[in-house]
PDB file of C-alpha atoms in Angstrom:
ATOM      1  CA  UNK A   1       0.000   0.000   0.000  1.00 94.00           C
ATOM      2  CA  UNK A   2       2.820   2.401   0.852  1.00 96.00           C
ATOM      3  CA  UNK A   3       4.410   2.046  -2.587  1.00 95.00           C
ATOM      4  CA  UNK A   4       1.071   2.813  -4.225  1.00 97.00           C
ATOM      5  CA  UNK A   5       0.583   5.893  -2.061  1.00 97.00           C
ATOM      6  CA  UNK A   6       4.119   7.067  -2.833  1.00 97.00           C
ATOM      7  CA  UNK A   7       3.411   6.882  -6.561  1.00 97.00           C
ATOM      8  CA  UNK A   8       0.153   8.803  -6.192  1.00 97.00           C
ATOM      9  CA  UNK A   9       1.791  11.536  -4.112  1.00 97.00           C
ATOM     10  CA  UNK A  10       4.573  12.110  -6.658  1.00 96.00           C
ATOM     11  CA  UNK A  11       4.628  15.279  -8.736  1.00 96.00           C
ATOM     12  CA  UNK A  12       2.413  14.747 -11.832  1.00 96.00           C
ATOM     13  CA  UNK A  13       5.100  14.989 -14.512  1.00 94.00           C
ATOM     14  CA  UNK A  14       5.277  13.340 -17.929  1.00 93.00           C
ATOM     15  CA  UNK A  15       5.361   9.880 -16.306  1.00 94.00           C
ATOM     16  CA  UNK A  16       2.032  10.403 -14.565  1.00 95.00           C
ATOM     17  CA  UNK A  17      -0.038   8.090 -16.785  1.00 95.00           C
ATOM     18  CA  UNK A  18       2.537   5.323 -16.410  1.00 95.00           C
ATOM     19  CA  UNK A  19       2.502   5.743 -12.622  1.00 96.00           C
ATOM     20  CA  UNK A  20      -1.297   5.589 -12.518  1.00 96.00           C
ATOM     21  CA  UNK A  21      -1.223   2.379 -14.576  1.00 96.00           C
ATOM     22  CA  UNK A  22       1.237   0.921 -12.058  1.00 96.00           C
ATOM     23  CA  UNK A  23      -1.021   2.034  -9.209  1.00 96.00           C
ATOM     24  CA  UNK A  24      -3.970   0.219 -10.782  1.00 95.00           C
ATOM     25  CA  UNK A  25      -1.921  -2.981 -11.016  1.00 95.00           C
ATOM     26  CA  UNK A  26      -0.729  -2.666  -7.419  1.00 95.00           C
ATOM     27  CA  UNK A  27      -4.260  -1.989  -6.172  1.00 94.00           C
ATOM     28  CA  UNK A  28      -5.234  -5.494  -7.271  1.00 92.00           C
ATOM     29  CA  UNK A  29      -3.225  -6.757  -4.290  1.00 92.00           C
ATOM     30  CA  UNK A  30      -4.674  -4.281  -1.757  1.00 92.00           C
ATOM     31  CA  UNK A  31      -7.787  -5.198   0.176  1.00 87.00           C
ATOM     32  CA  UNK A  32     -10.226  -3.295   2.330  1.00 88.00           C
ATOM     33  CA  UNK A  33     -11.055   0.410   2.423  1.00 93.00           C
ATOM     34  CA  UNK A  34      -7.514   1.450   1.451  1.00 93.00           C
ATOM     35  CA  UNK A  35      -7.995   0.207  -2.118  1.00 94.00           C
ATOM     36  CA  UNK A  36     -11.169   2.270  -2.548  1.00 95.00           C
ATOM     37  CA  UNK A  37      -9.487   5.359  -1.081  1.00 97.00           C
ATOM     38  CA  UNK A  38      -6.562   5.075  -3.486  1.00 97.00           C
ATOM     39  CA  UNK A  39      -8.999   4.592  -6.362  1.00 96.00           C
ATOM     40  CA  UNK A  40     -10.635   7.935  -5.516  1.00 97.00           C
ATOM     41  CA  UNK A  41      -7.352   9.745  -6.096  1.00 98.00           C
ATOM     42  CA  UNK A  42      -6.648   7.804  -9.295  1.00 97.00           C
ATOM     43  CA  UNK A  43     -10.065   8.641 -10.724  1.00 97.00           C
ATOM     44  CA  UNK A  44      -9.643  12.378 -10.236  1.00 97.00           C
ATOM     45  CA  UNK A  45      -6.048  12.489 -11.483  1.00 97.00           C
ATOM     46  CA  UNK A  46      -6.946  10.557 -14.634  1.00 96.00           C
ATOM     47  CA  UNK A  47      -9.659  13.099 -15.366  1.00 96.00           C
ATOM     48  CA  UNK A  48      -7.390  16.136 -15.011  1.00 96.00           C
ATOM     49  CA  UNK A  49      -5.347  17.729 -17.768  1.00 95.00           C
ATOM     50  CA  UNK A  50      -1.579  17.623 -17.095  1.00 93.00           C
ATOM     51  CA  UNK A  51      -1.414  21.364 -16.461  1.00 94.00           C
ATOM     52  CA  UNK A  52      -4.389  21.194 -14.098  1.00 96.00           C
ATOM     53  CA  UNK A  53      -2.794  18.388 -12.088  1.00 96.00           C
ATOM     54  CA  UNK A  54       0.580  20.158 -11.924  1.00 96.00           C
ATOM     55  CA  UNK A  55      -0.982  23.463 -10.876  1.00 96.00           C
ATOM     56  CA  UNK A  56      -2.976  21.851  -8.073  1.00 97.00           C
ATOM     57  CA  UNK A  57       0.044  19.894  -6.826  1.00 97.00           C
ATOM     58  CA  UNK A  58       2.253  22.975  -6.598  1.00 96.00           C
ATOM     59  CA  UNK A  59      -0.485  25.051  -4.999  1.00 96.00           C
ATOM     60  CA  UNK A  60      -1.446  22.475  -2.374  1.00 96.00           C
ATOM     61  CA  UNK A  61       1.944  21.012  -1.459  1.00 95.00           C
ATOM     62  CA  UNK A  62       4.582  23.609  -2.358  1.00 91.00           C
ATOM     63  CA  UNK A  63       2.841  26.890  -1.624  1.00 89.00           C
ATOM     64  CA  UNK A  64       0.824  26.009   1.490  1.00 87.00           C
ATOM     65  CA  UNK A  65       2.849  25.183   4.558  1.00 86.00           C
ATOM     66  CA  UNK A  66      -0.189  23.736   6.327  1.00 86.00           C
ATOM     67  CA  UNK A  67      -0.284  20.959   3.722  1.00 92.00           C
ATOM     68  CA  UNK A  68       3.436  20.421   3.253  1.00 92.00           C
ATOM     69  CA  UNK A  69       4.591  16.808   2.898  1.00 96.00           C
ATOM     70  CA  UNK A  70       7.797  17.616   4.804  1.00 94.00           C
ATOM     71  CA  UNK A  71       7.072  15.714   8.010  1.00 93.00           C
ATOM     72  CA  UNK A  72       9.555  17.470  10.295  1.00 91.00           C
ATOM     73  CA  UNK A  73       8.003  20.872   9.594  1.00 88.00           C
ATOM     74  CA  UNK A  74       5.246  20.108  12.106  1.00 81.00           C
ATOM     75  CA  UNK A  75       7.570  18.607  14.722  1.00 77.00           C
ATOM     76  CA  UNK A  76      10.370  21.191  14.509  1.00 71.00           C
ATOM     77  CA  UNK A  77       9.133  24.131  12.412  1.00 68.00           C
ATOM     78  CA  UNK A  78      11.734  26.612  11.149  1.00 64.00           C
ATOM     79  CA  UNK A  79      14.130  25.762  13.956  1.00 61.00           C
ATOM     80  CA  UNK A  80      17.577  24.291  14.317  1.00 70.00           C
ATOM     81  CA  UNK A  81      15.993  21.134  15.669  1.00 74.00           C
ATOM     82  CA  UNK A  82      14.580  20.446  12.209  1.00 81.00           C
ATOM     83  CA  UNK A  83      18.069  19.902  10.851  1.00 84.00           C
ATOM     84  CA  UNK A  84      18.716  17.221  13.460  1.00 86.00           C
ATOM     85  CA  UNK A  85      15.377  15.588  12.787  1.00 88.00           C
ATOM     86  CA  UNK A  86      16.024  15.479   9.044  1.00 90.00           C
ATOM     87  CA  UNK A  87      19.431  13.963   9.777  1.00 92.00           C
ATOM     88  CA  UNK A  88      17.681  11.155  11.639  1.00 92.00           C
ATOM     89  CA  UNK A  89      15.815  10.275   8.440  1.00 94.00           C
ATOM     90  CA  UNK A  90      19.059  10.235   6.458  1.00 95.00           C
ATOM     91  CA  UNK A  91      20.749   8.056   9.073  1.00 95.00           C
ATOM     92  CA  UNK A  92      17.896   5.566   8.902  1.00 95.00           C
ATOM     93  CA  UNK A  93      18.294   5.357   5.128  1.00 96.00           C
ATOM     94  CA  UNK A  94      22.057   4.843   5.372  1.00 96.00           C
ATOM     95  CA  UNK A  95      21.659   2.208   8.080  1.00 96.00           C
ATOM     96  CA  UNK A  96      19.463   0.268   5.641  1.00 95.00           C
ATOM     97  CA  UNK A  97      22.162   0.471   2.972  1.00 95.00           C
ATOM     98  CA  UNK A  98      20.789   3.245   0.749  1.00 94.00           C
ATOM     99  CA  UNK A  99      21.721   6.876   0.271  1.00 93.00           C
ATOM    100  CA  UNK A 100      19.303   9.709   1.123  1.00 91.00           C
ATOM    101  CA  UNK A 101      17.582  11.144  -1.960  1.00 88.00           C
ATOM    102  CA  UNK A 102      19.456  13.940  -3.730  1.00 87.00           C
ATOM    103  CA  UNK A 103      16.480  15.585  -5.384  1.00 86.00           C
ATOM    104  CA  UNK A 104      14.101  15.638  -2.427  1.00 91.00           C
ATOM    105  CA  UNK A 105      14.226  16.207   1.328  1.00 93.00           C
ATOM    106  CA  UNK A 106      14.660  12.979   3.341  1.00 95.00           C
ATOM    107  CA  UNK A 107      11.477  13.678   5.332  1.00 95.00           C
ATOM    108  CA  UNK A 108       9.328  14.129   2.219  1.00 96.00           C
ATOM    109  CA  UNK A 109       6.358  11.789   2.692  1.00 97.00           C
ATOM    110  CA  UNK A 110       6.537  10.045  -0.719  1.00 96.00           C
ATOM    111  CA  UNK A 111      10.242   9.363  -0.120  1.00 96.00           C
ATOM    112  CA  UNK A 112       9.559   7.859   3.304  1.00 96.00           C
ATOM    113  CA  UNK A 113       6.710   5.748   1.921  1.00 97.00           C
ATOM    114  CA  UNK A 114       8.874   4.387  -0.887  1.00 96.00           C
ATOM    115  CA  UNK A 115      11.670   3.602   1.576  1.00 96.00           C
ATOM    116  CA  UNK A 116       9.232   1.780   3.862  1.00 96.00           C
ATOM    117  CA  UNK A 117       7.748  -0.171   0.961  1.00 95.00           C
ATOM    118  CA  UNK A 118      10.873  -1.169  -0.923  1.00 95.00           C
ATOM    119  CA  UNK A 119      13.913  -0.965   1.379  1.00 96.00           C
ATOM    120  CA  UNK A 120      13.272  -1.307   5.114  1.00 96.00           C
ATOM    121  CA  UNK A 121       9.659  -1.866   6.212  1.00 96.00           C
ATOM    122  CA  UNK A 122      10.565  -1.854   9.904  1.00 96.00           C
ATOM    123  CA  UNK A 123      12.665   1.319   9.784  1.00 96.00           C
ATOM    124  CA  UNK A 124      10.194   2.999   7.457  1.00 96.00           C
ATOM    125  CA  UNK A 125       7.235   2.149   9.661  1.00 96.00           C
ATOM    126  CA  UNK A 126       9.101   3.581  12.650  1.00 95.00           C
ATOM    127  CA  UNK A 127       9.659   6.898  10.827  1.00 95.00           C
ATOM    128  CA  UNK A 128       6.026   7.023   9.733  1.00 96.00           C
ATOM    129  CA  UNK A 129       4.710   6.124  13.186  1.00 93.00           C
ATOM    130  CA  UNK A 130       6.934   8.728  14.858  1.00 91.00           C
ATOM    131  CA  UNK A 131       5.393  11.319  12.535  1.00 91.00           C
ATOM    132  CA  UNK A 132       1.838  10.014  12.743  1.00 91.00           C
ATOM    133  CA  UNK A 133       0.445  13.325  13.997  1.00 88.00           C
ATOM    134  CA  UNK A 134       2.058  15.394  11.176  1.00 90.00           C
ATOM    135  CA  UNK A 135       0.618  12.907   8.668  1.00 93.00           C
ATOM    136  CA  UNK A 136      -2.795  13.416  10.238  1.00 90.00           C
ATOM    137  CA  UNK A 137      -2.293  17.190  10.104  1.00 89.00           C
ATOM    138  CA  UNK A 138      -1.625  16.814   6.381  1.00 93.00           C
ATOM    139  CA  UNK A 139      -4.743  14.674   6.013  1.00 93.00           C
ATOM    140  CA  UNK A 140      -6.921  17.287   7.719  1.00 90.00           C
ATOM    141  CA  UNK A 141      -5.453  20.072   5.571  1.00 92.00           C
ATOM    142  CA  UNK A 142      -6.100  18.128   2.372  1.00 96.00           C
ATOM    143  CA  UNK A 143      -9.651  17.306   3.416  1.00 95.00           C
ATOM    144  CA  UNK A 144     -10.280  20.975   4.226  1.00 93.00           C
ATOM    145  CA  UNK A 145      -8.939  21.919   0.775  1.00 95.00           C
ATOM    146  CA  UNK A 146     -11.072  19.243  -0.937  1.00 96.00           C
ATOM    147  CA  UNK A 147      -7.902  17.908  -2.550  1.00 98.00           C
ATOM    148  CA  UNK A 148      -8.042  14.594  -4.420  1.00 98.00           C
ATOM    149  CA  UNK A 149      -4.896  13.615  -2.532  1.00 98.00           C
ATOM    150  CA  UNK A 150      -6.836  13.482   0.745  1.00 98.00           C
ATOM    151  CA  UNK A 151      -8.062   9.884   0.263  1.00 98.00           C
ATOM    152  CA  UNK A 152      -4.506   8.668  -0.377  1.00 98.00           C
ATOM    153  CA  UNK A 153      -3.151  10.247   2.808  1.00 97.00           C
ATOM    154  CA  UNK A 154      -6.182   8.864   4.652  1.00 96.00           C
ATOM    155  CA  UNK A 155      -5.210   5.403   3.396  1.00 97.00           C
ATOM    156  CA  UNK A 156      -1.658   5.937   4.685  1.00 96.00           C
ATOM    157  CA  UNK A 157      -2.992   7.050   8.070  1.00 94.00           C
ATOM    158  CA  UNK A 158      -5.069   3.872   8.319  1.00 93.00           C
ATOM    159  CA  UNK A 159      -1.868   1.771   8.327  1.00 93.00           C
ATOM    160  CA  UNK A 160      -0.387   3.590  11.339  1.00 92.00           C
ATOM    161  CA  UNK A 161      -1.112   3.607  15.094  1.00 87.00           C
ATOM    162  CA  UNK A 162      -4.071   5.714  16.143  1.00 82.00           C
ATOM    163  CA  UNK A 163      -3.581   9.153  17.657  1.00 71.00           C
ATOM    164  CA  UNK A 164      -5.771  11.296  19.879  1.00 62.00           C
ATOM    165  CA  UNK A 165      -8.881  12.512  18.087  1.00 58.00           C
ATOM    166  CA  UNK A 166      -7.961  16.183  18.459  1.00 59.00           C
ATOM    167  CA  UNK A 167      -4.142  16.008  18.344  1.00 63.00           C
ATOM    168  CA  UNK A 168      -3.812  16.861  14.652  1.00 58.00           C
ATOM    169  CA  UNK A 169      -6.416  19.640  14.743  1.00 63.00           C
ATOM    170  CA  UNK A 170      -4.712  21.149  17.771  1.00 66.00           C
ATOM    171  CA  UNK A 171      -1.317  21.127  16.043  1.00 61.00           C
ATOM    172  CA  UNK A 172      -2.803  22.501  12.826  1.00 61.00           C
ATOM    173  CA  UNK A 173      -4.330  25.378  14.793  1.00 61.00           C
ATOM    174  CA  UNK A 174      -1.257  26.079  16.938  1.00 59.00           C
ATOM    175  CA  UNK A 175       1.290  25.776  14.136  1.00 60.00           C
ATOM    176  CA  UNK A 176       4.798  24.303  14.250  1.00 57.00           C
ATOM    177  CA  UNK A 177       7.342  25.042  16.997  1.00 57.00           C
ATOM    178  CA  UNK A 178       9.120  28.405  16.922  1.00 54.00           C
ATOM    179  CA  UNK A 179      12.825  29.039  17.331  1.00 46.00           C
ATOM    180  CA  UNK A 180      13.945  30.248  20.731  1.00 41.00           C
ATOM    181  CA  UNK A 181      14.605  33.994  21.002  1.00 37.00           C
ATOM    182  CA  UNK A 182      18.094  34.977  19.915  1.00 36.00           C
ATOM    183  CA  UNK A 183      18.761  31.984  17.654  1.00 37.00           C
ATOM    184  CA  UNK A 184      19.004  32.092  13.910  1.00 39.00           C
ATOM    185  CA  UNK A 185      16.111  30.074  12.445  1.00 38.00           C
ATOM    186  CA  UNK A 186      16.690  26.972  10.398  1.00 33.00           C
ATOM    187  CA  UNK A 187      15.421  27.689   6.898  1.00 38.00           C
ATOM    188  CA  UNK A 188      12.517  25.515   5.789  1.00 37.00           C
ATOM    189  CA  UNK A 189      13.403  23.541   2.702  1.00 38.00           C
ATOM    190  CA  UNK A 190      10.114  23.672   0.835  1.00 41.00           C
ATOM    191  CA  UNK A 191      10.378  21.878  -2.522  1.00 43.00           C
ATOM    192  CA  UNK A 192      10.561  24.580  -5.222  1.00 44.00           C
ATOM    193  CA  UNK A 193       7.828  25.248  -7.715  1.00 47.00           C
ATOM    194  CA  UNK A 194       8.399  22.772 -10.499  1.00 53.00           C
ATOM    195  CA  UNK A 195       8.214  23.535 -14.184  1.00 50.00           C
ATOM    196  CA  UNK A 196       5.861  21.273 -16.135  1.00 49.00           C
ATOM    197  CA  UNK A 197       7.662  18.121 -17.138  1.00 48.00           C
ATOM    198  CA  UNK A 198      10.234  18.300 -14.363  1.00 51.00           C
ATOM    199  CA  UNK A 199      10.379  15.696 -11.609  1.00 46.00           C
TER     200      UNK A 199
END
């Protein structure tokens, strides 16, 4: 399921149709509500023009911090602690025998999902479970925005331990941690706006 979600949450570039075909094949091996949730995202994305899909992706994930897929943003904000937390992701990847991604932040949700699905399920699940509340924050933000990606993130959430009913809403309302007075803030590494066709 995690591999399928990773493919659906990738930027809709020129390989989008091929990814959606792969998702449909993978969904044949997924049972329960998760398969139907993933199908909801597939249906909408197949109906969108490439430019429409790319525009929505950039607007929802790159330009809105409340729906960022960078998991440490909600646990560390624009603080120095975020650098250490991102390093923990990279160390987990290296411990499993792979290098951190060069073109994306190590805490980017699709990257973590792919790692959990194809490299180290135990280490990947630990990273996802440790960031269960940020994933739920993302889910709430996507639902509020009526984004077609909301069902996919809901499917991901269903594979992880439950959290308090109001934890995500409380964090979404309060915002991420702030840097202590007198320290230089760690700069948030939001993925840049992508040109159509780039990945």
